[in-house]
XYZ file of N, CA and C in Angstrom:
237
model
N 11.694 7.554 9.106
C 12.160 8.923 9.133
C 11.597 9.688 10.316
N 10.696 9.090 11.085
C 10.177 9.709 12.281
C 9.108 10.748 12.050
N 8.767 11.033 10.781
C 7.735 12.043 10.491
C 6.363 11.496 10.860
N 5.534 12.345 11.415
C 4.167 11.940 11.757
C 3.374 11.741 10.478
N 2.524 10.748 10.469
C 1.672 10.474 9.315
C 0.267 10.935 9.667
N -0.305 11.781 8.803
C -1.661 12.270 9.056
C -2.641 11.462 8.207
N -3.929 11.725 8.367
C -4.945 11.034 7.580
C -5.234 11.751 6.267
N -4.431 12.721 5.903
C -4.627 13.458 4.653
C -4.208 12.604 3.465
N -4.898 12.773 2.348
C -4.558 12.073 1.113
C -3.306 12.720 0.518
N -2.469 11.927 -0.113
C -1.243 12.420 -0.735
C -1.481 12.470 -2.244
N -1.108 13.577 -2.894
C -1.466 13.799 -4.293
C -0.617 12.992 -5.267
N 0.696 12.876 -5.070
C 1.577 12.198 -6.012
C 1.504 10.685 -5.805
N 0.777 9.995 -6.679
C 0.536 8.565 -6.476
C 1.662 7.698 -7.044
N 2.016 7.879 -8.292
C 3.163 7.208 -8.891
C 3.014 5.721 -9.141
N 4.142 5.122 -9.539
C 4.233 3.689 -9.807
C 4.962 3.039 -8.638
N 4.417 1.921 -8.177
C 4.967 1.210 -7.021
C 5.312 -0.213 -7.404
N 6.297 -0.784 -6.709
C 6.564 -2.218 -6.917
C 6.651 -2.924 -5.574
N 6.214 -4.168 -5.599
C 6.165 -4.996 -4.403
C 7.533 -5.632 -4.173
N 8.045 -5.534 -2.947
C 9.347 -6.115 -2.617
C 9.226 -7.305 -1.658
N 8.036 -7.491 -1.076
C 7.786 -8.604 -0.158
C 6.305 -8.932 -0.230
N 5.935 -10.208 -0.098
C 4.522 -10.598 -0.188
C 3.650 -9.679 0.650
N 2.529 -9.230 0.063
C 1.655 -8.272 0.739
C 0.196 -8.646 0.522
N -0.599 -8.469 1.559
C -2.038 -8.729 1.488
C -2.729 -7.553 0.810
N -3.644 -7.861 -0.107
C -4.480 -6.849 -0.751
C -5.840 -6.884 -0.061
N -6.343 -5.709 0.311
C -7.640 -5.613 0.979
C -8.615 -4.795 0.140
N -9.901 -5.055 0.345
C -10.956 -4.411 -0.436
C -11.043 -2.913 -0.171
N -10.781 -2.495 1.062
C -10.881 -1.093 1.435
C -9.603 -0.592 2.073
N -9.555 0.696 2.346
C -8.368 1.297 2.945
C -8.148 0.844 4.387
N -9.225 0.492 5.088
C -9.111 0.074 6.494
C -8.289 -1.209 6.603
N -7.474 -1.280 7.640
C -6.627 -2.450 7.851
C -7.439 -3.703 8.165
N -8.709 -3.520 8.519
C -9.571 -4.647 8.863
C -10.529 -5.034 7.726
N -10.424 -4.369 6.577
C -11.326 -4.692 5.464
C -11.001 -6.091 4.919
N -11.900 -6.632 4.133
C -11.775 -8.007 3.617
C -10.533 -8.189 2.753
N -9.858 -9.338 2.945
C -8.722 -9.697 2.095
C -9.258 -10.130 0.738
N -8.678 -9.564 -0.330
C -9.136 -9.908 -1.682
C -8.022 -10.491 -2.549
N -6.809 -10.584 -2.027
C -5.714 -11.155 -2.804
C -4.375 -10.875 -2.171
N -3.333 -11.107 -2.955
C -1.951 -10.876 -2.508
C -1.134 -10.323 -3.652
N -0.129 -9.514 -3.306
C 0.898 -9.123 -4.275
C 2.126 -9.957 -3.969
N 2.897 -10.243 -5.002
C 4.143 -10.984 -4.816
C 5.314 -10.097 -5.230
N 6.503 -10.376 -4.710
C 7.663 -9.570 -5.071
C 7.813 -9.494 -6.593
N 8.057 -8.280 -7.084
C 8.201 -8.046 -8.512
C 6.953 -7.473 -9.162
N 5.786 -7.596 -8.510
C 4.561 -7.008 -9.059
C 4.718 -5.479 -9.090
N 4.270 -4.871 -10.191
C 4.362 -3.420 -10.376
C 2.971 -2.898 -10.709
N 2.611 -1.747 -10.155
C 1.299 -1.166 -10.442
C 1.330 0.346 -10.295
N 0.363 0.998 -10.922
C 0.178 2.443 -10.791
C -0.833 2.695 -9.685
N -0.461 3.534 -8.750
C -1.343 3.853 -7.626
C -2.423 4.826 -8.066
N -3.647 4.555 -7.628
C -4.777 5.441 -7.881
C -4.975 6.413 -6.728
N -4.474 6.012 -5.557
C -4.633 6.826 -4.352
C -3.608 6.362 -3.333
N -3.107 7.292 -2.530
C -2.192 6.978 -1.428
C -2.678 7.768 -0.228
N -2.836 7.087 0.908
C -3.276 7.808 2.109
C -2.792 7.096 3.360
N -2.765 7.844 4.455
C -2.433 7.274 5.756
C -3.727 6.827 6.425
N -3.718 5.591 6.912
C -4.878 5.027 7.598
C -4.380 4.345 8.871
N -4.863 4.804 10.004
C -4.484 4.202 11.292
C -2.966 4.118 11.444
N -2.254 5.176 11.002
C -0.804 5.223 11.138
C -0.031 4.447 10.088
N -0.733 3.820 9.138
C -0.089 3.041 8.075
C -0.286 3.748 6.742
N 0.789 3.888 5.962
C 0.658 4.429 4.621
C 0.090 3.331 3.731
N -1.050 3.619 3.067
C -1.767 2.642 2.247
C -1.817 3.119 0.804
N -1.696 2.194 -0.134
C -1.693 2.502 -1.558
C -2.817 1.713 -2.219
N -3.622 2.410 -3.058
C -4.716 1.745 -3.766
C -4.358 1.582 -5.231
N -4.422 0.339 -5.702
C -4.314 0.043 -7.121
C -5.686 -0.336 -7.625
N -5.801 -0.694 -8.895
C -7.119 -1.070 -9.429
C -7.611 -2.403 -8.885
N -6.798 -3.072 -8.076
C -7.095 -4.382 -7.482
C -7.469 -4.307 -6.012
N -7.188 -3.177 -5.345
C -7.460 -3.027 -3.924
C -6.372 -2.218 -3.223
N -6.328 -2.320 -1.904
C -5.432 -1.538 -1.052
C -4.322 -2.405 -0.449
N -3.113 -1.830 -0.357
C -1.951 -2.520 0.199
C -1.182 -1.536 1.094
N -0.616 -2.044 2.178
C 0.229 -1.221 3.052
C 1.635 -1.125 2.481
N 2.286 0.030 2.675
C 3.671 0.205 2.252
C 4.597 -0.589 3.173
N 4.240 -0.658 4.455
C 5.015 -1.428 5.434
C 4.079 -2.354 6.202
N 4.613 -3.472 6.632
C 3.835 -4.378 7.475
C 3.700 -3.766 8.862
N 2.792 -4.307 9.663
C 2.642 -3.814 11.036
C 3.929 -3.997 11.826
N 4.741 -4.983 11.428
C 6.045 -5.211 12.080
C 7.148 -4.313 11.566
N 6.846 -3.473 10.559
C 7.833 -2.515 10.049
C 8.575 -2.938 8.798
N 8.293 -4.145 8.272
C 8.974 -4.591 7.048
C 8.450 -3.846 5.829
N 9.347 -3.458 4.932
C 8.976 -2.764 3.707
C 8.303 -3.763 2.753
N 7.085 -3.435 2.298
C 6.336 -4.288 1.364
C 6.310 -3.686 -0.038
N 6.224 -2.357 -0.120
C 6.160 -1.657 -1.411
C 7.188 -0.548 -1.454
N 7.710 -0.293 -2.646
C 8.597 0.848 -2.858
C 8.116 1.631 -4.062
N 8.201 2.946 -3.969
C 7.799 3.790 -5.090
C 8.950 3.834 -6.095
N 8.623 3.683 -7.367
C 9.646 3.720 -8.414
C 9.965 5.129 -8.789
């Protein structure tokens, strides 16, 4: 959509589902340790959503996941 993404936290967290395999990381940083993967069809409630280094990141009780890959592919969608 071309909107600039800031580092501010977003209040409406909601329920998200995975549409493409995604790496789960321990922290919000894109360089934090990998702790698992989500697979298409996985659904979770977000505890936090924020922009980190230009990437929208979502935290579940398992760790952090990007909404889009660095290449621009959609990994998560909000229900």
